[in-house]
């Protein structure tokens, strides 16, 4: 089932549109925020639907279980498998997606936040720090290049890119902290972080273009 992948693609495309195209069309517009809010609401319902209709089997101990929407959203998903922490044996691994009716332990969904085993992942920490540094750089650049005397320049014009892109470090931080907490290890995080980094660098470049024109 590739619903999750479709959800993510739709989310990414919609956010990209909201972030980079719409602000160019309207100088003052809360539209990007409305679009992002709509995408978040849609994502919430799709993820909840997905969580309610699927189950998973741990390939380490064969335990079958259901998960809640929060776990569903925050855990990486590939075709037919999902990175999850098994509620029975505690192993974090790619679990096989199964029909909800095949879950033997009853339909109760799990959104547990149990303490993960102490497992250091320097890579995830480095990724978090990198994204935070670049996002901070966007704000530093904005205040450094703030058009001082230019009259009639609205705060929104200057601040729209730093404010709207706030969602990227927040999402990346949420996914990475969840992974650290649950002992998830996957290259997917590196790809997500790289995507966020490229997007933020693009945002800095766009911010530079906007501020130079003022
Ligand atoms: Zn297990």
XYZ file of N, CA and C and ligand atoms in Angstrom:
643
model
N 0.850 -1.199 0.000
C 0.000 0.000 0.000
C 0.883 1.246 0.000
N 0.617 2.119 -0.955
C 1.514 3.260 -1.096
C 0.836 4.566 -0.693
N -0.250 4.430 0.052
C -0.990 5.630 0.463
C -0.087 6.641 1.149
N 0.749 6.116 2.049
C 1.606 6.991 2.835
C 2.557 7.802 1.964
N 3.111 7.126 0.957
C 4.046 7.800 0.053
C 3.317 8.904 -0.711
N 2.099 8.576 -1.161
C 1.298 9.554 -1.900
C 1.002 10.760 -0.999
N 0.632 10.464 0.259
C 0.352 11.541 1.222
C 1.559 12.463 1.329
N 2.738 11.852 1.465
C 3.935 12.662 1.643
C 4.265 13.487 0.400
N 4.107 12.848 -0.780
C 4.394 13.568 -2.021
C 3.455 14.762 -2.166
N 2.163 14.516 -1.918
C 1.169 15.582 -2.027
C 1.528 16.707 -1.058
N 1.903 16.329 0.169
C 2.259 17.326 1.174
C 3.443 18.165 0.718
N 4.484 17.476 0.235
C 5.704 18.174 -0.173
C 5.424 19.125 -1.327
N 4.679 18.639 -2.324
C 4.387 19.475 -3.491
C 3.544 20.683 -3.082
N 2.528 20.439 -2.241
C 1.650 21.532 -1.823
C 2.418 22.573 -1.016
N 3.296 22.103 -0.128
C 4.070 23.049 0.685
C 5.032 23.838 -0.208
N 5.649 23.124 -1.169
C 6.572 23.800 -2.081
C 5.842 24.898 -2.858
N 4.641 24.567 -3.337
C 3.829 25.561 -4.063
C 3.501 26.741 -3.169
N 3.056 26.405 -1.958
C 2.650 27.458 -1.025
C 3.828 28.359 -0.683
N 5.000 27.745 -0.538
C 6.162 28.504 -0.094
C 6.745 29.396 -1.175
N 6.812 28.879 -2.388
C 7.633 29.568 -3.385
C 6.893 30.191 -4.548
N 5.697 29.750 -4.791
C 5.011 30.316 -5.944
C 3.992 31.359 -5.504
N 3.159 30.983 -4.548
C 2.098 31.902 -4.128
C 2.626 33.234 -3.597
N 3.676 33.252 -2.766
C 4.147 34.559 -2.263
C 4.600 35.492 -3.376
N 4.991 34.919 -4.515
C 5.440 35.753 -5.624
C 4.255 36.414 -6.330
N 3.088 35.780 -6.213
C 1.925 36.292 -6.935
C 1.207 37.377 -6.140
N 1.237 37.254 -4.836
C 0.582 38.255 -4.002
C 1.598 38.834 -3.033
N 1.695 40.135 -3.022
C 2.705 40.743 -2.160
C 2.355 40.555 -0.703
N 1.139 40.942 -0.345
C 0.714 40.648 1.029
C -0.362 39.592 0.949
N -0.085 38.455 1.535
C -1.060 37.389 1.438
C -0.853 36.376 2.537
N -1.926 36.051 3.198
C -1.864 34.980 4.186
C -2.161 33.645 3.534
N -2.275 33.658 2.196
C -2.672 32.450 1.466
C -1.749 31.256 1.696
N -0.412 31.461 1.677
C 0.457 30.303 1.928
C 0.139 29.628 3.255
N -0.188 30.439 4.251
C -0.479 29.868 5.569
C -1.794 29.099 5.536
N -2.767 29.643 4.786
C -4.049 28.948 4.631
C -3.832 27.606 3.921
N -3.001 27.631 2.862
C -2.737 26.406 2.104
C -2.054 25.371 2.997
N -1.063 25.826 3.768
C -0.350 24.896 4.651
C -1.309 24.315 5.697
N -2.166 25.161 6.241
C -3.137 24.685 7.235
C -4.059 23.642 6.614
N -4.513 23.922 5.368
C -5.404 22.982 4.685
C -4.689 21.645 4.442
N -3.408 21.726 4.031
C -2.625 20.516 3.785
C -2.466 19.720 5.082
N -2.230 20.433 6.185
C -2.044 19.756 7.466
C -3.326 19.043 7.895
N -4.474 19.708 7.706
C -5.751 19.096 8.079
C -6.007 17.861 7.220
N -5.773 18.009 5.903
C -5.965 16.888 4.971
C -5.039 15.726 5.338
N -3.779 16.060 5.626
C -2.806 15.035 6.008
C -3.257 14.310 7.272
N -3.761 15.089 8.238
C -4.228 14.498 9.495
C -5.288 13.428 9.232
N -6.288 13.765 8.387
C -7.373 12.819 8.137
C -6.883 11.608 7.334
N -6.006 11.855 6.361
C -5.475 10.734 5.567
C -4.644 9.797 6.442
N -3.814 10.375 7.317
C -2.960 9.557 8.179
C -3.820 8.762 9.163
N -4.864 9.418 9.682
C -5.738 8.722 10.632
C -6.452 7.560 9.941
N -6.899 7.809 8.715
C -7.552 6.753 7.946
C -6.573 5.597 7.717
N -5.349 5.938 7.324
C -4.327 4.914 7.054
C -4.031 4.107 8.316
N -3.889 4.813 9.443
C -3.573 4.138 10.707
C -4.702 3.190 11.110
N -5.933 3.589 10.822
C -7.079 2.767 11.218
C -7.270 1.542 10.338
N -6.635 1.526 9.169
C -6.885 0.433 8.233
C -5.697 -0.487 8.023
N -4.620 -0.281 8.736
C -3.465 -1.152 8.538
C -2.960 -1.706 9.874
N -2.220 -2.795 9.763
C -1.542 -3.372 10.913
C -0.119 -3.686 10.502
N 0.705 -4.103 11.439
C 2.104 -4.376 11.136
C 2.566 -5.651 11.832
N 3.553 -6.302 11.230
C 4.133 -7.478 11.856
C 5.624 -7.261 12.029
N 6.083 -7.437 13.278
C 7.510 -7.344 13.562
C 8.201 -8.557 12.975
N 9.240 -8.328 12.173
C 9.913 -9.464 11.521
C 10.913 -10.136 12.453
N 11.165 -9.521 13.615
C 12.089 -10.123 14.584
C 11.364 -11.201 15.400
N 10.158 -10.862 15.896
C 9.452 -11.793 16.798
C 8.080 -12.207 16.277
N 7.688 -11.729 15.100
C 6.418 -12.090 14.454
C 5.187 -11.536 15.170
N 5.383 -10.653 16.104
C 4.257 -10.046 16.802
C 3.496 -9.136 15.834
N 2.163 -9.195 15.889
C 1.361 -8.298 15.038
C 0.739 -7.216 15.910
N 0.667 -6.018 15.368
C 0.138 -4.911 16.166
C -0.392 -3.798 15.273
N -1.211 -2.948 15.892
C -1.738 -1.772 15.197
C -1.059 -0.541 15.788
N -1.040 0.526 15.016
C -0.406 1.753 15.507
C -1.395 2.913 15.427
N -1.140 3.935 16.202
C -1.987 5.128 16.185
C -1.516 6.114 15.136
N -2.308 7.159 14.879
C -1.973 8.128 13.829
C -0.661 8.876 14.059
N -0.315 9.145 15.327
C 0.925 9.890 15.582
C 2.128 9.046 15.160
N 2.115 7.774 15.588
C 3.192 6.857 15.200
C 3.224 6.680 13.685
N 2.038 6.589 13.084
C 1.948 6.407 11.639
C 2.609 7.572 10.911
N 2.305 8.782 11.351
C 2.824 9.971 10.683
C 4.326 10.138 10.887
N 4.811 9.818 12.078
C 6.205 10.122 12.413
C 7.179 8.997 12.093
N 6.671 7.861 11.608
C 7.559 6.739 11.303
C 7.750 6.596 9.799
N 9.002 6.410 9.368
C 9.265 6.315 7.927
C 8.570 5.112 7.291
N 8.184 5.279 6.044
C 7.408 4.262 5.356
C 8.020 4.010 3.988
N 8.225 2.747 3.674
C 8.611 2.389 2.314
C 7.537 1.444 1.795
N 7.670 1.035 0.548
C 6.651 0.168 -0.033
C 6.478 -1.113 0.796
N 5.337 -1.243 1.458
C 5.007 -2.474 2.189
C 5.643 -2.623 3.556
N 6.521 -1.723 3.921
C 7.158 -1.817 5.245
C 7.200 -0.440 5.914
N 7.282 -0.483 7.235
C 7.336 0.766 7.997
C 8.298 0.578 9.162
N 9.122 1.585 9.397
C 10.058 1.536 10.524
C 9.274 1.767 11.805
N 9.258 0.736 12.674
C 8.478 0.848 13.911
C 9.217 0.172 15.050
N 8.857 0.577 16.242
C 9.383 -0.089 17.418
C 8.347 -1.105 17.878
N 8.737 -2.383 17.878
C 7.807 -3.456 18.232
C 7.402 -3.332 19.701
N 6.084 -3.327 19.975
C 5.648 -3.200 21.368
C 5.938 -4.452 22.195
N 6.234 -5.573 21.535
C 6.498 -6.799 22.287
C 7.990 -6.993 22.584
N 8.827 -6.958 21.533
C 10.248 -7.246 21.760
C 11.091 -5.968 21.844
N 10.513 -4.831 21.509
C 11.226 -3.567 21.652
C 12.221 -3.268 20.542
N 12.298 -4.166 19.541
C 13.241 -3.925 18.445
C 12.697 -2.861 17.500
N 13.567 -1.954 17.065
C 13.179 -0.987 16.045
C 13.651 -1.504 14.700
N 12.714 -1.795 13.819
C 13.098 -2.353 12.524
C 11.977 -2.098 11.513
N 12.247 -2.497 10.257
C 11.216 -2.370 9.220
C 10.179 -3.456 9.450
N 8.959 -3.076 9.805
C 7.888 -4.033 10.053
C 7.022 -4.144 8.797
N 6.513 -5.366 8.582
C 5.728 -5.607 7.384
C 4.300 -5.110 7.562
N 3.809 -4.415 6.530
C 2.437 -3.930 6.598
C 1.478 -5.075 6.312
N 0.450 -5.236 7.156
C -0.542 -6.302 6.963
C -1.941 -5.696 7.053
N -2.939 -6.514 6.754
C -4.330 -6.058 6.897
C -4.644 -5.862 8.375
N -5.511 -4.907 8.665
C -5.871 -4.674 10.053
C -6.495 -5.924 10.684
N -7.271 -6.687 9.852
C -7.951 -7.880 10.369
C -6.963 -8.993 10.738
N -5.714 -8.892 10.234
C -4.709 -9.917 10.542
C -4.009 -9.656 11.881
N -4.302 -8.504 12.482
C -3.688 -8.196 13.775
C -4.356 -9.064 14.833
N -3.564 -9.926 15.469
C -4.139 -10.916 16.386
C -4.427 -10.336 17.760
N -3.735 -9.261 18.113
C -3.849 -8.755 19.482
C -5.019 -7.813 19.703
N -6.022 -7.890 18.817
C -7.146 -6.974 18.983
C -6.865 -5.660 18.297
N -7.899 -4.864 18.120
C -7.767 -3.682 17.268
C -7.180 -2.456 17.965
N -6.822 -2.563 19.251
C -6.347 -1.380 19.965
C -5.094 -0.801 19.314
N -5.180 0.453 18.957
C -4.036 1.107 18.326
C -3.030 1.545 19.388
N -1.783 1.554 18.996
C -0.732 1.901 19.949
C -0.077 3.217 19.560
N -0.070 4.132 20.493
C 0.683 5.370 20.313
C 1.550 5.539 21.546
N 2.344 4.534 21.807
C 3.121 4.525 23.045
C 4.349 5.406 22.914
N 4.736 5.996 24.006
C 5.954 6.792 24.011
C 6.892 6.235 25.071
N 7.119 4.937 25.000
C 7.989 4.320 26.009
C 9.436 4.759 25.787
N 10.213 4.622 26.839
C 11.601 5.051 26.759
C 12.374 4.121 25.827
N 13.074 4.695 24.920
C 13.835 3.894 23.970
C 15.140 3.432 24.614
N 15.727 2.358 24.096
C 17.031 1.958 24.611
C 18.056 3.047 24.328
N 19.034 3.140 25.182
C 20.058 4.164 24.975
C 20.847 3.792 23.716
N 20.677 4.586 22.707
C 21.300 4.266 21.425
C 21.691 5.586 20.779
N 22.968 5.813 20.709
C 23.396 7.110 20.188
C 23.350 7.115 18.670
N 22.816 8.174 18.130
C 22.893 8.346 16.689
C 23.458 9.726 16.412
N 24.759 9.777 16.253
C 25.421 11.049 16.002
C 24.953 11.667 14.715
N 24.656 10.816 13.730
C 24.249 11.298 12.418
C 22.979 12.144 12.511
N 21.973 11.645 13.246
C 20.717 12.399 13.380
C 20.947 13.730 14.083
N 21.772 13.691 15.134
C 22.060 14.918 15.872
C 22.733 15.943 14.958
N 23.697 15.470 14.164
C 24.398 16.364 13.233
C 23.406 16.969 12.241
N 22.488 16.141 11.745
C 21.487 16.630 10.781
C 20.615 17.718 11.403
N 20.180 17.496 12.655
C 19.349 18.489 13.356
C 20.115 19.807 13.487
N 21.387 19.712 13.941
C 22.200 20.912 14.159
C 22.403 21.669 12.840
N 22.687 20.927 11.761
C 22.907 21.538 10.453
C 21.692 22.345 10.003
N 20.524 21.726 10.102
C 19.290 22.398 9.663
C 19.039 23.634 10.518
N 19.241 23.509 11.829
C 19.012 24.661 12.711
C 19.979 25.797 12.383
N 21.232 25.461 12.088
C 22.222 26.493 11.752
C 21.803 27.233 10.474
N 21.382 26.473 9.451
C 21.023 27.115 8.178
C 19.763 27.963 8.341
N 18.791 27.451 9.112
C 17.570 28.232 9.324
C 17.882 29.515 10.115
N 18.752 29.394 11.125
C 19.180 30.582 11.869
C 19.865 31.561 10.919
N 20.656 31.017 9.997
C 21.359 31.840 9.008
C 20.394 32.665 8.171
N 19.242 32.087 7.858
C 18.221 32.797 7.084
C 17.738 34.043 7.851
N 17.530 33.886 9.163
C 17.100 35.010 9.994
C 18.220 36.035 10.153
N 19.432 35.557 10.382
C 20.575 36.458 10.542
C 20.749 37.290 9.280
N 20.680 36.625 8.115
C 20.832 37.339 6.852
C 19.718 38.383 6.692
N 18.473 37.977 7.045
C 17.327 38.876 6.905
C 17.531 40.160 7.713
N 17.977 40.020 8.969
C 18.157 41.219 9.802
C 19.380 42.020 9.372
N 20.383 41.321 8.897
C 21.594 42.008 8.425
C 21.295 42.845 7.183
N 20.464 42.276 6.292
C 20.197 42.951 5.011
C 18.890 43.740 5.036
N 18.294 43.888 6.222
C 17.001 44.592 6.341
C 17.072 45.960 5.676
N 16.141 46.223 4.747
C 16.177 47.520 4.064
C 15.794 48.641 5.032
N 16.803 49.323 5.566
C 16.593 50.287 6.633
C 15.641 51.420 6.299
N 16.022 52.266 5.387
C 15.264 53.494 5.164
C 14.142 53.331 4.146
N 14.114 52.180 3.485
C 13.120 52.008 2.428
C 11.706 52.171 2.971
N 11.023 53.191 2.485
C 9.673 53.457 2.985
C 8.674 52.534 2.306
N 7.621 52.263 2.991
C 6.532 51.499 2.396
C 6.793 50.013 2.247
N 7.899 49.548 2.828
C 8.170 48.116 2.759
C 7.507 47.455 3.976
N 6.609 46.533 3.708
C 5.885 45.921 4.817
C 6.749 44.842 5.480
N 6.428 44.605 6.756
C 7.136 43.548 7.482
C 6.947 42.201 6.791
N 5.729 42.019 6.244
C 5.424 40.740 5.599
C 6.363 40.482 4.417
N 6.642 41.544 3.635
C 7.527 41.394 2.486
C 8.900 40.900 2.925
N 9.367 41.452 4.035
C 10.717 41.105 4.508
C 10.733 39.759 5.227
N 9.654 39.488 5.952
C 9.683 38.325 6.845
C 8.959 37.095 6.312
N 8.315 37.222 5.130
C 7.460 36.099 4.715
C 8.256 34.805 4.525
N 9.428 34.884 3.906
C 10.173 33.637 3.660
C 10.670 33.001 4.965
N 11.337 33.783 5.862
C 11.743 33.163 7.128
C 10.567 32.600 7.928
N 9.418 33.300 7.911
C 8.275 32.838 8.711
C 7.646 31.583 8.116
N 7.448 31.598 6.783
C 6.741 30.466 6.164
C 7.611 29.201 6.169
N 8.928 29.373 5.998
C 9.803 28.188 5.972
C 10.044 27.607 7.365
N 9.506 28.254 8.401
C 9.622 27.760 9.769
C 9.155 26.309 9.883
N 8.186 25.946 9.041
C 7.620 24.595 9.117
C 8.670 23.514 8.783
N 9.664 23.860 7.959
C 10.651 22.851 7.542
C 11.534 22.376 8.695
N 12.238 23.312 9.410
C 13.020 22.822 10.556
C 12.156 22.170 11.622
N 10.907 22.655 11.779
C 10.027 22.062 12.797
C 9.727 20.602 12.454
N 9.356 20.353 11.178
C 9.047 18.981 10.768
C 10.279 18.093 10.864
N 11.426 18.610 10.369
C 12.656 17.813 10.384
C 13.044 17.479 11.813
N 12.942 18.476 12.708
C 13.285 18.277 14.116
C 12.353 17.235 14.748
N 11.043 17.349 14.444
C 10.080 16.401 15.007
C 10.391 14.977 14.573
N 10.620 14.787 13.254
C 10.910 13.441 12.747
C 12.206 12.891 13.351
N 13.245 13.728 13.391
C 14.550 13.258 13.878
C 14.525 12.969 15.377
N 13.843 13.812 16.163
C 13.772 13.564 17.610
C 12.964 12.297 17.893
N 11.907 12.093 17.100
C 11.107 10.871 17.250
C 11.964 9.643 16.946
N 12.773 9.759 15.895
C 13.664 8.653 15.507
C 14.696 8.384 16.606
N 15.254 9.456 17.165
C 16.249 9.288 18.236
C 15.622 8.592 19.435
N 14.399 9.011 19.755
C 13.711 8.471 20.919
C 13.365 6.998 20.751
N 13.032 6.608 19.515
C 12.595 5.234 19.285
C 13.668 4.342 18.681
N 14.866 4.870 18.572
C 15.970 4.055 18.059
C 15.846 3.715 16.585
N 15.126 4.539 15.808
C 15.008 4.291 14.363
C 16.334 4.629 13.694
N 16.699 3.774 12.746
C 17.864 4.082 11.944
C 17.520 3.849 10.491
N 17.662 4.891 9.694
C 17.365 4.734 8.274
C 18.003 5.875 7.509
N 18.363 5.579 6.266
C 18.932 6.628 5.420
C 17.897 7.653 5.023
N 16.619 7.274 5.197
C 15.539 8.202 4.849
C 15.748 9.547 5.547
N 16.235 9.497 6.790
C 16.419 10.741 7.538
C 17.454 11.639 6.879
N 18.491 11.008 6.346
C 19.517 11.793 5.660
C 18.917 12.491 4.434
N 18.077 11.747 3.693
C 17.448 12.328 2.503
C 16.505 13.470 2.890
N 15.723 13.254 3.946
C 14.802 14.301 4.397
C 15.592 15.549 4.805
N 16.676 15.336 5.571
C 17.482 16.471 6.026
C 18.120 17.195 4.846
N 18.633 16.433 3.879
C 19.242 17.058 2.709
C 18.211 17.878 1.936
N 16.999 17.319 1.811
C 15.917 18.023 1.129
C 15.622 19.351 1.840
N 15.531 19.286 3.172
C 15.256 20.497 3.952
C 16.394 21.502 3.792
N 17.635 21.006 3.817
C 18.797 21.894 3.684
C 18.790 22.596 2.326
N 18.531 21.821 1.258
C 18.495 22.410 -0.088
C 17.387 23.464 -0.173
N 16.221 23.131 0.387
C 15.089 24.052 0.386
C 15.423 25.338 1.129
N 16.093 25.197 2.282
C 16.430 26.378 3.085
C 17.483 27.239 2.384
N 18.443 26.581 1.705
C 19.446 27.345 0.951
C 18.775 28.117 -0.182
N 17.804 27.443 -0.821
C 17.025 28.091 -1.868
C 16.257 29.285 -1.289
N 15.736 29.105 -0.087
C 15.000 30.185 0.586
C 15.918 31.374 0.857
N 17.154 31.093 1.278
C 18.113 32.182 1.533
C 18.394 32.937 0.232
N 18.557 32.174 -0.841
C 18.822 32.784 -2.148
C 17.636 33.642 -2.584
N 16.408 33.130 -2.385
C 15.209 33.901 -2.743
C 15.081 35.140 -1.875
N 15.396 34.992 -0.589
C 15.332 36.117 0.335
C 16.308 37.213 -0.110
N 17.479 36.781 -0.556
C 18.491 37.722 -1.041
C 17.947 38.480 -2.244
N 17.335 37.738 -3.177
C 16.752 38.371 -4.362
C 15.687 39.394 -3.976
N 14.823 39.022 -3.048
C 13.743 39.920 -2.624
C 14.302 41.180 -1.959
N 15.261 40.975 -1.032
C 15.785 42.118 -0.286
C 16.628 43.046 -1.162
N 17.289 42.488 -2.176
C 18.098 43.315 -3.078
C 17.220 44.204 -3.942
N 15.977 43.743 -4.180
C 15.077 44.512 -5.040
C 14.443 45.686 -4.305
N 14.515 45.664 -2.988
C 13.820 46.706 -2.212
C 14.612 48.020 -2.219
Zn 9.092 -7.765 17.851
